[in-house]
Coordinates of C-alpha atoms and ligand atoms in Angstrom, one line a residue:
X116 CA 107.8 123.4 113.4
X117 CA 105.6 120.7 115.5
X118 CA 106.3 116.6 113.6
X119 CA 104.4 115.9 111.2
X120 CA 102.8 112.9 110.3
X121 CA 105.8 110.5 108.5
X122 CA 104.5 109.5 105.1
X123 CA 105.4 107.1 102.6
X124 CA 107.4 107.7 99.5
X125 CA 104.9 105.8 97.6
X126 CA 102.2 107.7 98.2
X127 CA 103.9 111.0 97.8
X128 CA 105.1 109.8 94.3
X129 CA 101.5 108.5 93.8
X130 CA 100.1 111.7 93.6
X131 CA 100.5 115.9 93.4
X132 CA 98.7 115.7 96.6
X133 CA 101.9 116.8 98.7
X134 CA 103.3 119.4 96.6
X135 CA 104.3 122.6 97.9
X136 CA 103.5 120.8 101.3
X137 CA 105.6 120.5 104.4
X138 CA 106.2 117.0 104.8
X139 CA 108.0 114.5 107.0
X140 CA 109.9 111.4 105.4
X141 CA 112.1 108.3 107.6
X142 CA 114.0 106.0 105.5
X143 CA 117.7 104.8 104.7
X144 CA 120.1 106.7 103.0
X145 CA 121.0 104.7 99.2
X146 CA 123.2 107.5 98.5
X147 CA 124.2 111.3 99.2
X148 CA 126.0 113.0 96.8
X149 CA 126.5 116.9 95.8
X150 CA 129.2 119.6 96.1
X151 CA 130.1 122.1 98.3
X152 CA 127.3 123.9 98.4
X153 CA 124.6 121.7 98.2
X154 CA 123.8 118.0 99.2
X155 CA 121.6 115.1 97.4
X156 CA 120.2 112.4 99.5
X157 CA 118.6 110.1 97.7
X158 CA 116.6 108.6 100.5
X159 CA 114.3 104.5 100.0
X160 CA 112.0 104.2 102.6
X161 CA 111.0 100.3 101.9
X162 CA 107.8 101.4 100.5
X163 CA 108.2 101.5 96.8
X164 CA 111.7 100.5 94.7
X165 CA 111.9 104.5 93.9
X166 CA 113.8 107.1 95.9
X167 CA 112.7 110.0 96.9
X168 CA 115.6 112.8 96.3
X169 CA 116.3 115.4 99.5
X170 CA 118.0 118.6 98.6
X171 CA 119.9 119.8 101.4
X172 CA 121.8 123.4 101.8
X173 CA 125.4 122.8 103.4
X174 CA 125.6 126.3 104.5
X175 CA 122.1 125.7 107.1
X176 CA 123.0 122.5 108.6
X177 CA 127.1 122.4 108.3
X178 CA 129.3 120.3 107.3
X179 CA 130.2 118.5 110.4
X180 CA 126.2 117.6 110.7
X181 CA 125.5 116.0 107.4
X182 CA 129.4 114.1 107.5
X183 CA 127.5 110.9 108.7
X184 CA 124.4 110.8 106.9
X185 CA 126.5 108.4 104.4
X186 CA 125.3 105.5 102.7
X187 CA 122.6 102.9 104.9
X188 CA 122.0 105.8 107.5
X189 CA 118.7 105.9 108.7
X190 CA 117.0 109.4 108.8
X191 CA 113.9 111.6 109.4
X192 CA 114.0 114.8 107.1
X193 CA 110.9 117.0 107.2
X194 CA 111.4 119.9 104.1
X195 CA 108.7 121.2 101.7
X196 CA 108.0 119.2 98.6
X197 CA 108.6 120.6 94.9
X198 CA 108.4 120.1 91.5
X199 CA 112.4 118.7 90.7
X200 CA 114.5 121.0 88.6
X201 CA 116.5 118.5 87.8
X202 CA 116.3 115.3 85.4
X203 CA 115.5 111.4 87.0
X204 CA 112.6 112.7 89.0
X205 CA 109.4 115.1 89.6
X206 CA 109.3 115.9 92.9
X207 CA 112.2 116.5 95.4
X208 CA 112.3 117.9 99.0
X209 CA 113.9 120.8 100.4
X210 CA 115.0 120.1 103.9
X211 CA 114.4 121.4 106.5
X212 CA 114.9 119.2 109.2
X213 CA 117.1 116.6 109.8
X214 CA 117.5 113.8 112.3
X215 CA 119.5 111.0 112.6
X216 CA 118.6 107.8 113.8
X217 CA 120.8 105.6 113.3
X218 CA 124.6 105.8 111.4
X219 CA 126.0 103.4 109.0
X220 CA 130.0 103.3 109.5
X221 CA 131.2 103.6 105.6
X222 CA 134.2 101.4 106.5
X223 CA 132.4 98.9 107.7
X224 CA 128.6 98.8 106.3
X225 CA 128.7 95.7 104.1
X226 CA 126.6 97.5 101.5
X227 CA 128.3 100.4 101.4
X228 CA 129.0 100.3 97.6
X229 CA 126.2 98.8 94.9
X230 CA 127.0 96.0 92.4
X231 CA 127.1 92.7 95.1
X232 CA 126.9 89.3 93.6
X233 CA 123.6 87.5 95.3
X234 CA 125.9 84.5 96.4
X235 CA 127.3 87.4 98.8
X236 CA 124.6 89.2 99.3
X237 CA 123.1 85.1 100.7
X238 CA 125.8 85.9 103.4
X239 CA 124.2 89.2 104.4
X240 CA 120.3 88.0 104.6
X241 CA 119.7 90.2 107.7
X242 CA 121.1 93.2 105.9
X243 CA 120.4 92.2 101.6
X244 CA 116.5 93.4 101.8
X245 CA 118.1 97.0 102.3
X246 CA 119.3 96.7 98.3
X247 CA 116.7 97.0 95.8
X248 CA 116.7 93.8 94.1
X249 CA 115.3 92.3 97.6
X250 CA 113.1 94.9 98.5
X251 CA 111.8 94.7 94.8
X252 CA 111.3 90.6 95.6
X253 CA 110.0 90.7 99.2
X254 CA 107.1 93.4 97.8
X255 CA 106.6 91.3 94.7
X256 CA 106.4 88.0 97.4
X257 CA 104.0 89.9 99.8
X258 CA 101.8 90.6 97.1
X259 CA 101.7 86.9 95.3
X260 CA 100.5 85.9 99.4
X261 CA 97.6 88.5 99.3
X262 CA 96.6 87.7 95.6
X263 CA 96.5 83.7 96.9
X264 CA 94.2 84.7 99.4
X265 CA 91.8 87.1 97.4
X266 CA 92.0 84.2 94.5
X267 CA 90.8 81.5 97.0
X268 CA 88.1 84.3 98.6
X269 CA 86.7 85.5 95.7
X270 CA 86.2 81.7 94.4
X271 CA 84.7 80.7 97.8
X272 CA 87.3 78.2 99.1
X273 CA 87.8 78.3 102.8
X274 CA 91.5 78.8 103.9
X275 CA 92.1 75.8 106.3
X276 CA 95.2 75.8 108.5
X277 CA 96.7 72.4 108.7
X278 CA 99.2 71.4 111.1
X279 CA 103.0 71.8 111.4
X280 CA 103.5 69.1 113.4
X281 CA 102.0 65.9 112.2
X282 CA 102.3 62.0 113.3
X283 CA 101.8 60.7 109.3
X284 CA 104.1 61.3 105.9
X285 CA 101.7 62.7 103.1
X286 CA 104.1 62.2 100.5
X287 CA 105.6 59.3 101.5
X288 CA 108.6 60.6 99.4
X289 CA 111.2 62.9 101.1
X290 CA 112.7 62.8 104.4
X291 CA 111.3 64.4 106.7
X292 CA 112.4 66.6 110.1
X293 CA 111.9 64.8 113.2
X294 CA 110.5 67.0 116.4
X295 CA 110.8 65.4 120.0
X296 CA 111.6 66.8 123.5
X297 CA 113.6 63.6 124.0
X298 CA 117.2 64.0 125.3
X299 CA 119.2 62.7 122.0
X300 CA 122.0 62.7 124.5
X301 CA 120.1 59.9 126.5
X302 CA 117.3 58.7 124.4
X303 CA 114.8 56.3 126.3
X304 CA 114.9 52.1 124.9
X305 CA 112.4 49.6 124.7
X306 CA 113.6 46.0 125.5
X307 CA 114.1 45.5 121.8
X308 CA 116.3 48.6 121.9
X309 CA 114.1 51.0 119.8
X310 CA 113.5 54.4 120.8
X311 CA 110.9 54.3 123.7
X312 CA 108.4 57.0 122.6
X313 CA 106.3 57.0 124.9
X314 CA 107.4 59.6 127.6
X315 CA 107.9 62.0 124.0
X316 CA 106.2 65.1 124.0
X317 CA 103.4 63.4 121.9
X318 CA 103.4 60.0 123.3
X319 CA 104.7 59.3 119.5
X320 CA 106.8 59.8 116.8
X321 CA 106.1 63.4 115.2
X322 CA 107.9 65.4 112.5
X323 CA 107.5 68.6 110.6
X324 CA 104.8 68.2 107.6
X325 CA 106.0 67.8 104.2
X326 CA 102.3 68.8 103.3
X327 CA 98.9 69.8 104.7
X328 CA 97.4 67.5 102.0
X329 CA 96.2 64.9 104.1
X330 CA 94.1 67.4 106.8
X331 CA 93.0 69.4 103.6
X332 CA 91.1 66.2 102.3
X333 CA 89.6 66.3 105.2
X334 CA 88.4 69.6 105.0
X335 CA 87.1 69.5 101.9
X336 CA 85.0 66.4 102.4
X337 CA 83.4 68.5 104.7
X338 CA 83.5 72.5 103.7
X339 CA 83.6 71.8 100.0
X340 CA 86.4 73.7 99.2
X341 CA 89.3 74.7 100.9
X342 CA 93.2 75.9 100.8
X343 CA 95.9 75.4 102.8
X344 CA 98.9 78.0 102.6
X345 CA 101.4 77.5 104.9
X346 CA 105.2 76.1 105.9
X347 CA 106.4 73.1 104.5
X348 CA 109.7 70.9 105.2
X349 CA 111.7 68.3 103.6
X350 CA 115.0 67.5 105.0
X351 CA 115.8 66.1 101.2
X352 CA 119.5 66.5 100.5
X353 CA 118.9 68.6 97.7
X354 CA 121.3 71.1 96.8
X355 CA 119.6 72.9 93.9
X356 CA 118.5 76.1 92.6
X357 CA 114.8 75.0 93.4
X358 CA 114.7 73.3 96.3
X359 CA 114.1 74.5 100.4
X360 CA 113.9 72.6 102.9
X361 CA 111.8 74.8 104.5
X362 CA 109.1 76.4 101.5
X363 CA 105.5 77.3 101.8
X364 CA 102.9 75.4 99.9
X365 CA 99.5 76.0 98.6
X366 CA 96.9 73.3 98.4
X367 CA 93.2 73.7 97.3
X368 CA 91.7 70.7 97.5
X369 CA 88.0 70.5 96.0
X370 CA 85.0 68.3 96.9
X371 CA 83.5 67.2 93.6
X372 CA 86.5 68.2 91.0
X373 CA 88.1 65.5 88.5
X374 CA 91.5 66.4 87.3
X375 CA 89.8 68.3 84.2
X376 CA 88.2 70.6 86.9
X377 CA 91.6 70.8 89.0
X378 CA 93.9 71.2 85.7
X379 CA 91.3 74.4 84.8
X380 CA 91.8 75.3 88.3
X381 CA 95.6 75.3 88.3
X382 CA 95.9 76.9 85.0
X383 CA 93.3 79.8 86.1
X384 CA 95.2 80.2 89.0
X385 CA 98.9 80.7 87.7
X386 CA 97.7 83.1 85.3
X387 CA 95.5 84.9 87.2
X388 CA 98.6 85.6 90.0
X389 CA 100.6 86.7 87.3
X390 CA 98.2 88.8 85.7
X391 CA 98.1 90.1 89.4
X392 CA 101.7 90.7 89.2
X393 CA 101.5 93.0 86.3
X394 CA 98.9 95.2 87.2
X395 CA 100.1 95.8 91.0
X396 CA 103.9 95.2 91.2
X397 CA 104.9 97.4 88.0
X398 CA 108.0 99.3 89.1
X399 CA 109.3 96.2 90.7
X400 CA 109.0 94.0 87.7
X401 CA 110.4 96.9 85.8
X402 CA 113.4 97.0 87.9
X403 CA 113.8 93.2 88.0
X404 CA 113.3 93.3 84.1
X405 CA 115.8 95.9 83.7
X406 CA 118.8 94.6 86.1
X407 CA 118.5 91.0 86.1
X408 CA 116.1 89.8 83.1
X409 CA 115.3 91.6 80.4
X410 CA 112.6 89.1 79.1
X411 CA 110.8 88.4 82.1
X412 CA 107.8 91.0 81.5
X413 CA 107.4 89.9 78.3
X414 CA 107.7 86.1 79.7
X415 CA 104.7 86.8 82.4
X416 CA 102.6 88.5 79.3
X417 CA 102.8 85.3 77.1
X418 CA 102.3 83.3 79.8
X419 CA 99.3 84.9 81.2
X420 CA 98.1 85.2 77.6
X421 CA 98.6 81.7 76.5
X422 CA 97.0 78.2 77.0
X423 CA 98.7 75.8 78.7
X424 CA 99.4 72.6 76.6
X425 CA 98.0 69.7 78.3
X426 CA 99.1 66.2 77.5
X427 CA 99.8 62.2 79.1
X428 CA 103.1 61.3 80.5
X429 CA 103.2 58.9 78.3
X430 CA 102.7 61.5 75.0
X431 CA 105.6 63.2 76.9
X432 CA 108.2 60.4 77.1
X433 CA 107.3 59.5 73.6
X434 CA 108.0 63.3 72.5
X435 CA 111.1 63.3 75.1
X436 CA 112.6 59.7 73.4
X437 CA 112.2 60.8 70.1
X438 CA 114.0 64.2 70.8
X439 CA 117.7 63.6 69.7
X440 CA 118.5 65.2 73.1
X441 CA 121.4 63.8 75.1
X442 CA 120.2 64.1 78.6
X443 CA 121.8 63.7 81.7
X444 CA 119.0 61.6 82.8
X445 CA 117.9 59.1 80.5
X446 CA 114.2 58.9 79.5
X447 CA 112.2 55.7 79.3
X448 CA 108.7 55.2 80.2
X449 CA 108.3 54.9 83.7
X450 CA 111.6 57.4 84.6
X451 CA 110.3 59.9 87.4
X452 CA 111.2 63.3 85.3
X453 CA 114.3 65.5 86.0
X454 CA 114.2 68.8 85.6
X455 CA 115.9 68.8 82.2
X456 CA 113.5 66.7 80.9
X457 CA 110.6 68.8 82.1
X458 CA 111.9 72.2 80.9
X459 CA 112.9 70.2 77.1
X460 CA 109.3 70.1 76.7
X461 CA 108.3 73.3 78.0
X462 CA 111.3 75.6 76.5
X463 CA 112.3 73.6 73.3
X464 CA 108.8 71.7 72.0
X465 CA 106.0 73.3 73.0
X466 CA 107.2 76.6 74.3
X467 CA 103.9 77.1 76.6
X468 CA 103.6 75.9 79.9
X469 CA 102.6 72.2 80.1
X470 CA 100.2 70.0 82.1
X471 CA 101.2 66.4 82.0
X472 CA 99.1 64.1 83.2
X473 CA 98.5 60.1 84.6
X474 CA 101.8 59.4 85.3
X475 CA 103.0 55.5 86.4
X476 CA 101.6 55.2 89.9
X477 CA 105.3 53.9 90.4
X478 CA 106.2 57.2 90.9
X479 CA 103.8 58.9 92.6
X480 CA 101.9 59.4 96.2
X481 CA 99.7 56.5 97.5
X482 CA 96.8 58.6 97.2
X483 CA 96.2 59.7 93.6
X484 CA 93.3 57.8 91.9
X485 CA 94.5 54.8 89.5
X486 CA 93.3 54.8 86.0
X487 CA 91.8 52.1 84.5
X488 CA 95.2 50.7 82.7
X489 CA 96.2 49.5 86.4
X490 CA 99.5 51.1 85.6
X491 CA 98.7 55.0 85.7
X492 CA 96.9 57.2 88.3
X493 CA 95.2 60.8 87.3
X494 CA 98.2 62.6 88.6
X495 CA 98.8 66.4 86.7
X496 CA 101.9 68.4 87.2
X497 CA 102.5 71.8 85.8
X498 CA 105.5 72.7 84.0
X499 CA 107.2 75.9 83.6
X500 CA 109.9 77.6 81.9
X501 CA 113.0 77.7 83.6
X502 CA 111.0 76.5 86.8
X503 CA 110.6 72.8 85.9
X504 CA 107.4 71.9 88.2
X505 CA 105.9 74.2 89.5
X506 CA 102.7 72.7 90.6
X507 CA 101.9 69.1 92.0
X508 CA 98.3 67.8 92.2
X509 CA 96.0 65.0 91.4
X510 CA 92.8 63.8 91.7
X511 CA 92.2 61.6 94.9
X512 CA 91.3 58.0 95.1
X513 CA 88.1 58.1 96.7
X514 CA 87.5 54.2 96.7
X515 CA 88.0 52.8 100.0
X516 CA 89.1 49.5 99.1
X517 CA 91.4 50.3 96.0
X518 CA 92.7 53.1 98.5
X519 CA 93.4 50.6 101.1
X520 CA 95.3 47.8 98.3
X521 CA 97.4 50.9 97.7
X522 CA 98.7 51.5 101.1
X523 CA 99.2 47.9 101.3
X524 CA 100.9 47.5 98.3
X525 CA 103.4 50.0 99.6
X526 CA 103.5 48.9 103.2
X527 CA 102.7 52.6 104.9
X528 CA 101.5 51.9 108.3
X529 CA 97.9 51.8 108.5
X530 CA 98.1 53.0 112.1
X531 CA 98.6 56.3 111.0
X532 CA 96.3 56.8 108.8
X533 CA 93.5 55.2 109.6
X534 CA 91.2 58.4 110.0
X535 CA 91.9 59.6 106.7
X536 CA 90.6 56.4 105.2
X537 CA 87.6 57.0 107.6
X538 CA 86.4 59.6 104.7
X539 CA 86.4 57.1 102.4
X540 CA 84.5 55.4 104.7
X541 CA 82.0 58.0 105.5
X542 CA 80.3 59.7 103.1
X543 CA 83.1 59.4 100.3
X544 CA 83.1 61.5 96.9
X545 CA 85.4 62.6 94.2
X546 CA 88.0 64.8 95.1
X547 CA 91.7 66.4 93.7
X548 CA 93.6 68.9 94.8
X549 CA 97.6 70.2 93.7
X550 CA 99.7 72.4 95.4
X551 CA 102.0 75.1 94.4
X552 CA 105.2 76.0 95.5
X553 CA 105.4 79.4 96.5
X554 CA 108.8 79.6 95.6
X555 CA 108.7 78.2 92.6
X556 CA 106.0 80.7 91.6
X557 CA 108.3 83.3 92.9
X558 CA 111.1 82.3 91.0
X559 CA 108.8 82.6 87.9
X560 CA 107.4 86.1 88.9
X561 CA 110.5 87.5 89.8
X562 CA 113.1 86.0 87.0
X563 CA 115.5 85.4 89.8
X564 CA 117.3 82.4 89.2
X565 CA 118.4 81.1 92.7
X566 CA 115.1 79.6 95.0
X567 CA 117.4 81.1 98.1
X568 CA 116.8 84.6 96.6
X569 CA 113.0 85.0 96.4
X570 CA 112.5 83.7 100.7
X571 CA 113.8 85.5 102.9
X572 CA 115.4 83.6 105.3
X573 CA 116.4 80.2 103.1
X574 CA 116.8 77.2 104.9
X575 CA 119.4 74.4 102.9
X576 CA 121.5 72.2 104.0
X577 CA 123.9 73.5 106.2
X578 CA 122.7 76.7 105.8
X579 CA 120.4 77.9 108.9
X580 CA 122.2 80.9 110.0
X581 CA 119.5 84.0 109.9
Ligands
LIG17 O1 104.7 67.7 94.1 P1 104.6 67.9 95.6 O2 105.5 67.0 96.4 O3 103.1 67.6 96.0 C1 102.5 67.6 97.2 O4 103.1 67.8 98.2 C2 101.1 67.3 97.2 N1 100.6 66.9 98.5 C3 100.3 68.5 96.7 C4 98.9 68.3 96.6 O5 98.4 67.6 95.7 N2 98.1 68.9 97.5 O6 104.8 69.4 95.9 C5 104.0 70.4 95.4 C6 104.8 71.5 94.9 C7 105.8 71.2 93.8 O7 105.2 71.2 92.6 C8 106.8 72.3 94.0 O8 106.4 73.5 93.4 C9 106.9 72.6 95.5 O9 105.7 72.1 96.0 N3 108.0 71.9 96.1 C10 109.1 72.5 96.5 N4 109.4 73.8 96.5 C11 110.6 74.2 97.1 N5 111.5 73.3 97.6 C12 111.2 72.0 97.7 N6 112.0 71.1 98.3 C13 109.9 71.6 97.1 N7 109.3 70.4 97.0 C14 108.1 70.6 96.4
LIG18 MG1 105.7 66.7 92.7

């Protein structure tokens, strides 16, 4: 028997196109099972959530052969594909082949037996995308990341790559990561005793973006309409079930859009990825639905289904004052909202996703276009169940000189932004963008409940071990 061509358990459970052929399957072992005649190996090779089932005869390939093929082996099995006699599946394959790659000591393979809590399974990140609820979310994750893209294409916004190193703070908010090739050991002074930058790799301060906002103004003042989609950090000491301090962001940004425009943007966006969802990563949501959520399909329907209320900040602190809640957080107008606030609206009043709009420029970024009350700027977040914010955006202030007041109102050093007021310099116009946190959508898509679950490798304080 020459090798056949490996192929992919989902396309051979795709189709009848491979029955009552000889084919060749690689994977890991989930389980193997059987008695003494005859062996089940119910083999995942990564490519769908579903097993393909490998019936092996004892008698032609021994005892002392098959002994290691135990659970989180890695095999090749070639055998001839057939119509299942038994019950859980349609096909199965005969083997007739087997070789062994690579063993999996039972004793000591962490995943040796099913039912580990995630908090362990966070412990295990080079090992947990074997089990199916990761697989399931790293699919469901790659295909959020090529439904972004298609979105953006089809639409015709340019995906822009902003840098990950940057000399400004978009956000002005969080703290950010410093990068330098100085020796901390044995840091360079200035007379006054500061850090001497100048001998730095950049000749400057530099640290890792918190967003590629700023740059994505830029290319939109010039393209139109672009997105960024990339890595993000914030070194904020946030210990939560929603925070990273390493995530990736998404940020359209759209020449000639007021925050109607961008609000119908967002909201055709989020549904349109979920709709997306649906239609492509069925067995995954299925299995997510069925092992850790059993309303999350129906959650994505109604949300994909629904409109998204849209109201002021101010209609929202009224509604959140006049709850009879007892927060955590106290409300009052001009409060930056906590999470508890934002899902009260969303899960107990309206039960939709919300838009809430011009917020107190208090609390938000420099950069958002203030409303005529001098007190409020067209900033729209978007709120979802059991996600809190999900999405961030505004329309821009495109004035130069109410622009510049801003950044002099809240001292940011003009030296490092001087060529982004240069476009409102130049051939100004009315801009807004938002951006979307990946992970937050995930967490929506997926129903996991843990931000640390739907990224592969999460980065948290004091956590940067994989
Ligand atoms: O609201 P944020 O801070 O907005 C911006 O960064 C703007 N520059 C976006 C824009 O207008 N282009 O962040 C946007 C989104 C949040 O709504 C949230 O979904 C996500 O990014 N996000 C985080 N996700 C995970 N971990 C964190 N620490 C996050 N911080 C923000
Ligand atoms: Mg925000």
């Amino acid at each position: 028997m020459g090798k056949l061509q490996r192929i992919k358990i989902v396309e051979i459970l795709a189709s009848d196109a491979f029955l009552s052929e000889q084919i060749n399957v690689r994977g890991w072992v989930r389980t193997r099972r059987g008695n003494k005649h005859i062996s089940f190996i119910a083999l995942n090779d990564g490519s769908t959530i579903k097993n393909l089932q490998i019936v092996v005869d004892i008698a032609t390939f021994g005892d002392d052969f098959l002994k290691p093929i135990t659970t989180g082996a890695c095999v090749s099995i070639t055998g001839l594909l057939v119509a299942s006699q038994g019950q859980g599946q349609t096909v199965e394959l005969q083997a007739l082949e087997i070789e062994i790659y690579g063993t999996a000591d039972a004793e000591t393979y962490p995943l040796q037996k099913k039912g580990h809590s995630l908090e362990f399974l966070r412990e295990i990140a080079h090992l947990r995308p074997r089990t199916n609820t990761f697989s399931a979310v790293l699919r469901i994750r790659h295909a959020m990341a090529f439904a972004i893209h298609q979105y953006f294409n089809e639409k015709g916004f340019f995906y822009l790559h902003t840098p990950i190193i940057t000399g400004s703070d978009a956000e002005g908010a969080g703290a950010m990561f410093q990068v330098t090739t100085l020796d901390l050991n044995d840091m360079p002074k200035t007379p006054e005793g500061k850090v001497n930058y100048d001998n730095d790799f950049f000749g400057k301060p530099t640290n890792l973006t918190v967003s590629g906002q700023l740059e994505g103004e830029l290319g939109a003042l010039a393209l139109g309409n672009i997105y960024t989609f990339g890595p993000t950090f914030r070194a904020e000491n946030s210990n939560t079930p929603r925070h990273l301090a390493e995530f990736w962001m998404i940020e359209p940004e759209a020449a000639f859009y007021d925050i109607h425009d961008n609000m119908d943007l967002a909201e055709d966006f989020l549904k349109s990825l979920i709709r997306y969802a649906l239609d492509h990563c069925a067995d995954d949501l299925d299995f997510l639905n069925s092992m850790w959520d059993n309303e999350l399909i129906d959650r994505l329907k109604f949300v994909a289904e629904n409109d998204f209320v849209r109201l002021s900040y101010t209609e929202g602190i009224d509604i959140l004052v006049h709850s009879g809640e007892k927060f955590e957080f106290p409300v009052s107008w001009g409060v930056d909202l906590q999470s508890e606030h934002e899902r009260y609206l969303v899960e107990k009043h309206f039960k939709k996703p919300v838009i809430l709009t011009d917020y107190p420029k208090e609390i938000k970024a420099f950069y958002m276009k203030q409303n005529e009350d001098g007190k409020t700027v067209r900033a729209m977040d978007v709120l979802f169940p059991r996600i809190g914010e999900i999405i961030g955006g505004s329309q821009r202030e495109e004035n130069y000189d109410r622009l510049l007041d801003r950044i002099n109102e809240l001292n940011i050093p003009m030296k490092d932004l001087w060529w982004y007021l240069e476009t409102r310099k130049f051939g100004t116009a009315p801009h807004a963008g938002f951006g979307l946190g990946f992970e937050r959508l995930l967490l929506f898509v997926t129903g996991m409940g843990n931000i640390r679950d739907v990224i592969p490798f999460p980065r948290t304080p004091k956590n940067a071990e994989f």
